[in-house]
mmCIF file of C-alpha atoms in Angstrom:
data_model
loop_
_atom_site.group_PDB
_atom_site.id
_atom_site.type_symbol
_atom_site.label_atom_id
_atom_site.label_comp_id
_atom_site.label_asym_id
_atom_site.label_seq_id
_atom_site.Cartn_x
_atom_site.Cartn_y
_atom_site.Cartn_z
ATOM 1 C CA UNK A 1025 -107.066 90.141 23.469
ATOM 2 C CA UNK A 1026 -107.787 86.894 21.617
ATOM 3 C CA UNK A 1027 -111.673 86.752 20.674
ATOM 4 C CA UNK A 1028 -113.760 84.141 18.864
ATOM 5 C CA UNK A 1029 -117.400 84.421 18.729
ATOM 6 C CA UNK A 1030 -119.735 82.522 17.166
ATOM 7 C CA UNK A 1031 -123.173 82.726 15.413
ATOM 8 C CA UNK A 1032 -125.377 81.278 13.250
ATOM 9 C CA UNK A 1033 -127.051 78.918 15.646
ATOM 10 C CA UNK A 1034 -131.327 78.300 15.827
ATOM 11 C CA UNK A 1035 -133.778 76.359 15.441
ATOM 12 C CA UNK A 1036 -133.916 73.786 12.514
ATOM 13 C CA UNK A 1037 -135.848 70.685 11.266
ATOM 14 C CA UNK A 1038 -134.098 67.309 10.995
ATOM 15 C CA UNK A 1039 -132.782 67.042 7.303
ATOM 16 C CA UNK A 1040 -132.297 70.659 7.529
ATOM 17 C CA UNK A 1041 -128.827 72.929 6.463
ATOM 18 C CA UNK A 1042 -127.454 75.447 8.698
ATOM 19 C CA UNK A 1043 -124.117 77.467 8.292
ATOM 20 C CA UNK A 1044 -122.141 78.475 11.614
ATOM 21 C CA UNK A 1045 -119.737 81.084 11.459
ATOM 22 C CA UNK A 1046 -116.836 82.064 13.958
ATOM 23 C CA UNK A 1047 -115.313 85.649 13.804
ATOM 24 C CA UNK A 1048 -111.650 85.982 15.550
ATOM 25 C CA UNK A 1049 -110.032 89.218 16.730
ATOM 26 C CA UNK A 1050 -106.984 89.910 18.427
ATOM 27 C CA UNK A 1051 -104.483 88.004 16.588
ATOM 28 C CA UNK A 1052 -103.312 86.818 13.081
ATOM 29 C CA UNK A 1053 -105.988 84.484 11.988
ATOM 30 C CA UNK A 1054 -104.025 83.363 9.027
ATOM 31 C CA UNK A 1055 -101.339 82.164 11.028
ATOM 32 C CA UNK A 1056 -103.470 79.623 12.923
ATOM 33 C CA UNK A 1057 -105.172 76.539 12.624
ATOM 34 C CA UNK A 1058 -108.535 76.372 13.921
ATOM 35 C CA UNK A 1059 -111.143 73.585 14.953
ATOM 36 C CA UNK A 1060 -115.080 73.184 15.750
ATOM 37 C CA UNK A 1061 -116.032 71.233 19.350
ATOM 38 C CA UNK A 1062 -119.376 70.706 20.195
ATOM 39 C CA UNK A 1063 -121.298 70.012 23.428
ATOM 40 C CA UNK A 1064 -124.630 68.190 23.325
ATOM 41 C CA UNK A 1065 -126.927 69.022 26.576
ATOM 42 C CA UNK A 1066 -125.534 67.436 29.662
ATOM 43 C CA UNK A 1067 -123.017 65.491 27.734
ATOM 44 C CA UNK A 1068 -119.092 66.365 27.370
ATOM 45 C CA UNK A 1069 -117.059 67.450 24.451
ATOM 46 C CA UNK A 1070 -116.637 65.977 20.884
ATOM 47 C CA UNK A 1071 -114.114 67.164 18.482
ATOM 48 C CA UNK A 1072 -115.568 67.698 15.185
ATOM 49 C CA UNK A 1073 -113.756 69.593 12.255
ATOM 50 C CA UNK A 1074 -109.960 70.934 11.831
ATOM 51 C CA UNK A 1075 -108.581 73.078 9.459
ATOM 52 C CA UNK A 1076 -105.066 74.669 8.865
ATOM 53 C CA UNK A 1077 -104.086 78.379 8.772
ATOM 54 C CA UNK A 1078 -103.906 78.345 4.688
ATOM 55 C CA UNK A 1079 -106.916 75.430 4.410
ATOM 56 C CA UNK A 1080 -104.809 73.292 2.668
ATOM 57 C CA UNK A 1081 -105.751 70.465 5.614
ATOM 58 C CA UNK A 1082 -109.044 69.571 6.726
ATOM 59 C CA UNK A 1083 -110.439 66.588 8.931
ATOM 60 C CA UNK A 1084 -113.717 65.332 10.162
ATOM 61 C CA UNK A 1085 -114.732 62.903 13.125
ATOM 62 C CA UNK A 1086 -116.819 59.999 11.833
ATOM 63 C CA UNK A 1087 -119.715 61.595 12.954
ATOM 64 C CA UNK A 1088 -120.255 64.281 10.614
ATOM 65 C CA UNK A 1089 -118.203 63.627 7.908
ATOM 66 C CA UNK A 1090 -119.476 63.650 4.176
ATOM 67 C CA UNK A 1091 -122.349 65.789 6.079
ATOM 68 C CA UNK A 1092 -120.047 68.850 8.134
ATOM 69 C CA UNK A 1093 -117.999 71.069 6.031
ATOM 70 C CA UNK A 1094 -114.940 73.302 7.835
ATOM 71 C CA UNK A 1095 -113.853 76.465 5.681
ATOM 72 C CA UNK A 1096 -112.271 80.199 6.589
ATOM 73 C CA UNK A 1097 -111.793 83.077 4.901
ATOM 74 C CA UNK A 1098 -108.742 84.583 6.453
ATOM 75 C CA UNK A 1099 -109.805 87.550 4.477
ATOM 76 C CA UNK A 1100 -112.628 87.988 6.930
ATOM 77 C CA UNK A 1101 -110.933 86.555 9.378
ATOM 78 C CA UNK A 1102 -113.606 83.941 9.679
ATOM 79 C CA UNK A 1103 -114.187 80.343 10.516
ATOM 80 C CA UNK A 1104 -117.100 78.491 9.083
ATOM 81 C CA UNK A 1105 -119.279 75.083 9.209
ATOM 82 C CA UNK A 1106 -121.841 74.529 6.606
ATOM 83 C CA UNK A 1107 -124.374 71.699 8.178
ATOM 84 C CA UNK A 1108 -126.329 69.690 6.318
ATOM 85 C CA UNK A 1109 -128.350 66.645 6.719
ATOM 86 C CA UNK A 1110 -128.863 67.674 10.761
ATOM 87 C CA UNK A 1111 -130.188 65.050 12.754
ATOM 88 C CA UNK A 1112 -131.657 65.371 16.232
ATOM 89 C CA UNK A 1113 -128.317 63.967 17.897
ATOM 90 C CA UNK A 1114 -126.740 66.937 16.397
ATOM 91 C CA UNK A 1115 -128.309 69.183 19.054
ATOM 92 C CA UNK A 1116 -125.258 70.861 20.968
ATOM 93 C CA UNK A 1117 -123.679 74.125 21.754
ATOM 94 C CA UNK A 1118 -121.267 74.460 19.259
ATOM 95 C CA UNK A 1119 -117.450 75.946 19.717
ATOM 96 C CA UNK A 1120 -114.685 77.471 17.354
ATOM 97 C CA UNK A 1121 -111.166 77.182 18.947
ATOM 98 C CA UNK A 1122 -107.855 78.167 18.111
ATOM 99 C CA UNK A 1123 -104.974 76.200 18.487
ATOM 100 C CA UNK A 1124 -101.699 77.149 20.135
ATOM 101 C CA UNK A 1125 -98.008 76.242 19.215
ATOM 102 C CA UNK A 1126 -99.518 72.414 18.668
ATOM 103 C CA UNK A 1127 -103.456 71.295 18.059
ATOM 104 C CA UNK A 1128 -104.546 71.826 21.120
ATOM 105 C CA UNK A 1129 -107.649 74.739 21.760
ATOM 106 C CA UNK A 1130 -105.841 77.396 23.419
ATOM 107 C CA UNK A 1131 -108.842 79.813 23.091
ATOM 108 C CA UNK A 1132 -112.495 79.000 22.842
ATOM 109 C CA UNK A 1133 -115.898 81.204 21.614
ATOM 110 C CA UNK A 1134 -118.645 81.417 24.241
ATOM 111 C CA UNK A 1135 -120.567 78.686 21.622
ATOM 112 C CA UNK A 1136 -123.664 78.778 19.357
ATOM 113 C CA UNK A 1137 -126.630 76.542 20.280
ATOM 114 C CA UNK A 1138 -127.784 74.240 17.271
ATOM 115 C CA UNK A 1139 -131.335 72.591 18.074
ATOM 116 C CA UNK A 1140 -132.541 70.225 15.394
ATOM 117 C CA UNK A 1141 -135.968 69.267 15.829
ATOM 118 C CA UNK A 1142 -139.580 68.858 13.931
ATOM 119 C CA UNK B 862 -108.581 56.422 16.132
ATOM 120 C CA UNK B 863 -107.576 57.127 19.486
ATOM 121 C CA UNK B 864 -109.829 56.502 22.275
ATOM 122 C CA UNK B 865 -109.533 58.334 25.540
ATOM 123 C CA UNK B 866 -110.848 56.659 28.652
ATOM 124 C CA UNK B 867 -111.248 58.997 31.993
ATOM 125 C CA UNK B 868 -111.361 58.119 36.301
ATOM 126 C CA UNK B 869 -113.316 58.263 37.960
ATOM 127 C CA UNK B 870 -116.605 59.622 36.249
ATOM 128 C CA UNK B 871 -116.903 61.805 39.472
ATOM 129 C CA UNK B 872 -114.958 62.343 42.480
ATOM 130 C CA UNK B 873 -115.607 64.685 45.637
ATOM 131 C CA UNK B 874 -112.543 65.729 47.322
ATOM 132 C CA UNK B 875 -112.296 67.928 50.519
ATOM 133 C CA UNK B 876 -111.307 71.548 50.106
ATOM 134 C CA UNK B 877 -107.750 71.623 50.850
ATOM 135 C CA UNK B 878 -107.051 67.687 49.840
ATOM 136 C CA UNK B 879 -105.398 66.564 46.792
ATOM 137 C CA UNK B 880 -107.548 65.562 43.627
ATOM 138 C CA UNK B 881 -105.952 63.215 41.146
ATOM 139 C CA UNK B 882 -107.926 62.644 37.502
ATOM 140 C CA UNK B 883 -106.751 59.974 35.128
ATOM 141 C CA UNK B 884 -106.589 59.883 31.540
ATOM 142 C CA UNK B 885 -105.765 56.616 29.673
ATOM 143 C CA UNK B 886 -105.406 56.702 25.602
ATOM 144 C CA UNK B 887 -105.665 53.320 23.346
ATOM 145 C CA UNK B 888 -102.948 53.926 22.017
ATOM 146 C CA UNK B 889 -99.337 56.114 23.171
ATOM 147 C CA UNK B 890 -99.518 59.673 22.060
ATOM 148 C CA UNK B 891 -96.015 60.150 22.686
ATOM 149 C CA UNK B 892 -93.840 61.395 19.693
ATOM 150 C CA UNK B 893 -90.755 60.025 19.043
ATOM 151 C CA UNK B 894 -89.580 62.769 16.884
ATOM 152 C CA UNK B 895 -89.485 65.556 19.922
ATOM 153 C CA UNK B 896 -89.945 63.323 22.834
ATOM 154 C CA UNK B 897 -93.630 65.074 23.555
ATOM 155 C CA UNK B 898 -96.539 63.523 24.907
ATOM 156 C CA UNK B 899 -99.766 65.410 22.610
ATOM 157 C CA UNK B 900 -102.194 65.033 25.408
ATOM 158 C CA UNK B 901 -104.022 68.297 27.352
ATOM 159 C CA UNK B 902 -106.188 69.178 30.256
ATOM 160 C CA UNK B 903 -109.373 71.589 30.127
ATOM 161 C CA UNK B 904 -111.360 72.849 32.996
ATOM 162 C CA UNK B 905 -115.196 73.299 32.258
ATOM 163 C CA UNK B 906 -117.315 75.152 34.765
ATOM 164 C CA UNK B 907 -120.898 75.156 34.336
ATOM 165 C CA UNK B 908 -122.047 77.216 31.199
ATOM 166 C CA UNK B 909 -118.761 78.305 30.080
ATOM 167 C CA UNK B 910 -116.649 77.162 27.291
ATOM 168 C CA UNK B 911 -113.559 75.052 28.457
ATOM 169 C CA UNK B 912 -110.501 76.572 29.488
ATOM 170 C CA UNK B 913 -106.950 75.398 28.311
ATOM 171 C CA UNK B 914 -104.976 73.870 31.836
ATOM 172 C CA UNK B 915 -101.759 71.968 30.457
ATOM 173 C CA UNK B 916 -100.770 71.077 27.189
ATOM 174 C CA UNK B 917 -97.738 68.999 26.292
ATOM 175 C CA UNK B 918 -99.006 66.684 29.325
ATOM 176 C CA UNK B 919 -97.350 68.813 31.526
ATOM 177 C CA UNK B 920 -96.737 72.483 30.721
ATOM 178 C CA UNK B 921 -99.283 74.335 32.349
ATOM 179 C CA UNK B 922 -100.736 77.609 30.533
ATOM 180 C CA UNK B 923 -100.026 80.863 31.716
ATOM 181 C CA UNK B 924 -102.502 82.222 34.125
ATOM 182 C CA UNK B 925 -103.179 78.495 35.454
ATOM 183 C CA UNK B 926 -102.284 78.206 39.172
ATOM 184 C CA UNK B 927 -99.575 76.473 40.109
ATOM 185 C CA UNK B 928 -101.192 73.744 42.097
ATOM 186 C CA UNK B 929 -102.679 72.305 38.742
ATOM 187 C CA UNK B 930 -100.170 69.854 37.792
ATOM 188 C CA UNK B 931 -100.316 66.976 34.742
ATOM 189 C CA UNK B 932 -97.659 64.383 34.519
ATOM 190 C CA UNK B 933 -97.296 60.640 33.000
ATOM 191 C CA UNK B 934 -96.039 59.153 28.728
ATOM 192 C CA UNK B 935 -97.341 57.237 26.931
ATOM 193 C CA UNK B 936 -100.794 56.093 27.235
ATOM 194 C CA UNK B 937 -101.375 57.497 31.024
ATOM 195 C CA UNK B 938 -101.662 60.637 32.143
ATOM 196 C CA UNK B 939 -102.436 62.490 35.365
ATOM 197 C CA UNK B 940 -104.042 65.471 36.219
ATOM 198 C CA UNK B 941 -103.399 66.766 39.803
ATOM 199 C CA UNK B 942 -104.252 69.408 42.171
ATOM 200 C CA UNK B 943 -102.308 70.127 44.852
ATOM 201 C CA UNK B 944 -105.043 71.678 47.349
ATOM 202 C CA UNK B 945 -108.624 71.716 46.210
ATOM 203 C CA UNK B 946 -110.044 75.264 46.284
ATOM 204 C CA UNK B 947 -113.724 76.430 45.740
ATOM 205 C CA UNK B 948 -113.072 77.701 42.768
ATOM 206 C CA UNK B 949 -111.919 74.333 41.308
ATOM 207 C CA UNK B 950 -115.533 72.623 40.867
ATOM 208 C CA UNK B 951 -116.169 71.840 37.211
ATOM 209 C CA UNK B 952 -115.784 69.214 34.832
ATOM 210 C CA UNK B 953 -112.440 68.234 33.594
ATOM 211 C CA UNK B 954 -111.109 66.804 30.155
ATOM 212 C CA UNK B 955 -108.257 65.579 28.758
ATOM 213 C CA UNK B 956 -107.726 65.380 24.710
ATOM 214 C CA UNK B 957 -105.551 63.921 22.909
ATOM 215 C CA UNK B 958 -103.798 65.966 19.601
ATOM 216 C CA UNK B 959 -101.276 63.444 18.348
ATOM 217 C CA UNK B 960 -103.620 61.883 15.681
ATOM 218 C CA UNK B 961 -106.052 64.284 13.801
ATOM 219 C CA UNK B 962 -108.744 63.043 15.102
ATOM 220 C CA UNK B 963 -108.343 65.229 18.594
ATOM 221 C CA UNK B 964 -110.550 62.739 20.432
ATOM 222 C CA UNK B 965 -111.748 63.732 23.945
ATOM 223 C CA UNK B 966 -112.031 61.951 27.433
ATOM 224 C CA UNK B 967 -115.575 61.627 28.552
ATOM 225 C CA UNK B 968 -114.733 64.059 31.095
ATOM 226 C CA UNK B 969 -114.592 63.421 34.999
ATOM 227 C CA UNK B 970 -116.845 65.765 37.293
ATOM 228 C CA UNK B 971 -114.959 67.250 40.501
ATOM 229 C CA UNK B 972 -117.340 68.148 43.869
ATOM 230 C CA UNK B 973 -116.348 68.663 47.034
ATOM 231 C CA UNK B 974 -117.211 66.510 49.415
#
């Protein structure tokens, strides 16, 4: 059974860093590609980060890039985002997903909650 | 990048009636390479993550029941289902995956009415 789960979430002050990780189980993480999607409260999905099964491919909506980095260690078999500069807009539950035979999310986490606030 | 533009916001369909959602992209999302539209449905009900319905605009996922239906090319896409059950209430997306920026619909909320 394909599971992602994510943690790493809190609590943190605008300006502030925060890393999320993303630990898969139940199939060959090497072998897949993997984004982040986040939520904000009330609001609907935003894509945010992509990365391919060996990382040689990475991409960033305009809304966190230069700030957001994507990274795995297929190793680990984990999925990361480092966060810095967090604003307050960047409050959202936030969601690793695999892809399936093409880029779309065939399996989500449950999501991490981010709140970024003084 | 590719902006995808959902109808209705909302809509409240009867149990048993047909609900159709609509999913328009700024720009075609159709390959010409393998002749495959890069668009895909998710179901959200309230706090879970979204759920995978039909990818390739119109293969539906295993599990997904069979009166869940996408069609359209191009730059429009449907989602349909057949009979509206209970179990169907939630908020549904579309996404596009053809450029890599895997922009989302704003979503459309399904009630019944």
């Amino acid at each position: 059974e394909v599971q992602l789960v994510e943690s790493g979430g809190g609590l943190v002050q605008p300006g502030g860093s925060l890393r999320l990780s993303c630990a898969a189980s139940g199939f060959t993480f090497s072998s897949y590609s993997m984004n982040w999607v986040r939520q904000a409260p009330g609001k609907g999905l935003e894509w945010l980060s992509y990365i391919s099964s060996s990382s040689s491919s990475m991409y960033y909506a305009d809304s966190v890039r230069g700030r957001f980095t994507i990274s795995r260690d297929n190793a680990k078999n984990s999925l990361y985002l480092q966060m810095n500069s967090l604003r307050a807009e960047d409050t959202a539950v936030y969601y690793c997903a695999r892809e399936g035979s093409a880029s779309y999310s065939h399996y989500w986490g449950q999501g991490t909650l981010v709140t970024v606030s003084s | 990048d590719i902006v995808m533009t959902q109808s209705p916001d909302s809509l409240a369909v009867s149990l048993g009636e047909r609900a159709t959602i609509n999913c328009k992209s700024s720009q075609s999302v159709l390959s010409r390479s393998n002749n495959k539209n890069y668009l895909a449905w998710y179901q959200q009900k309230p706090g879970q993550p979204p759920k995978l319905l039909i990818y390739w605009a119109s293969a539906r996922e295993s599990g997904v029941p069979d009166r869940f239906s996408g069609s359209g090319s191009g730059t429009d896409f449907t989602l349909t289902i057949s009979s509206l059950q209970a179990e169907d209430v939630a908020v549904y997306y579309c996404q596009q995956y053809y450029s890599t920026l895997y922009s989302f619909g704003q979503g459309t909320k399904l009630e019944i009415k």
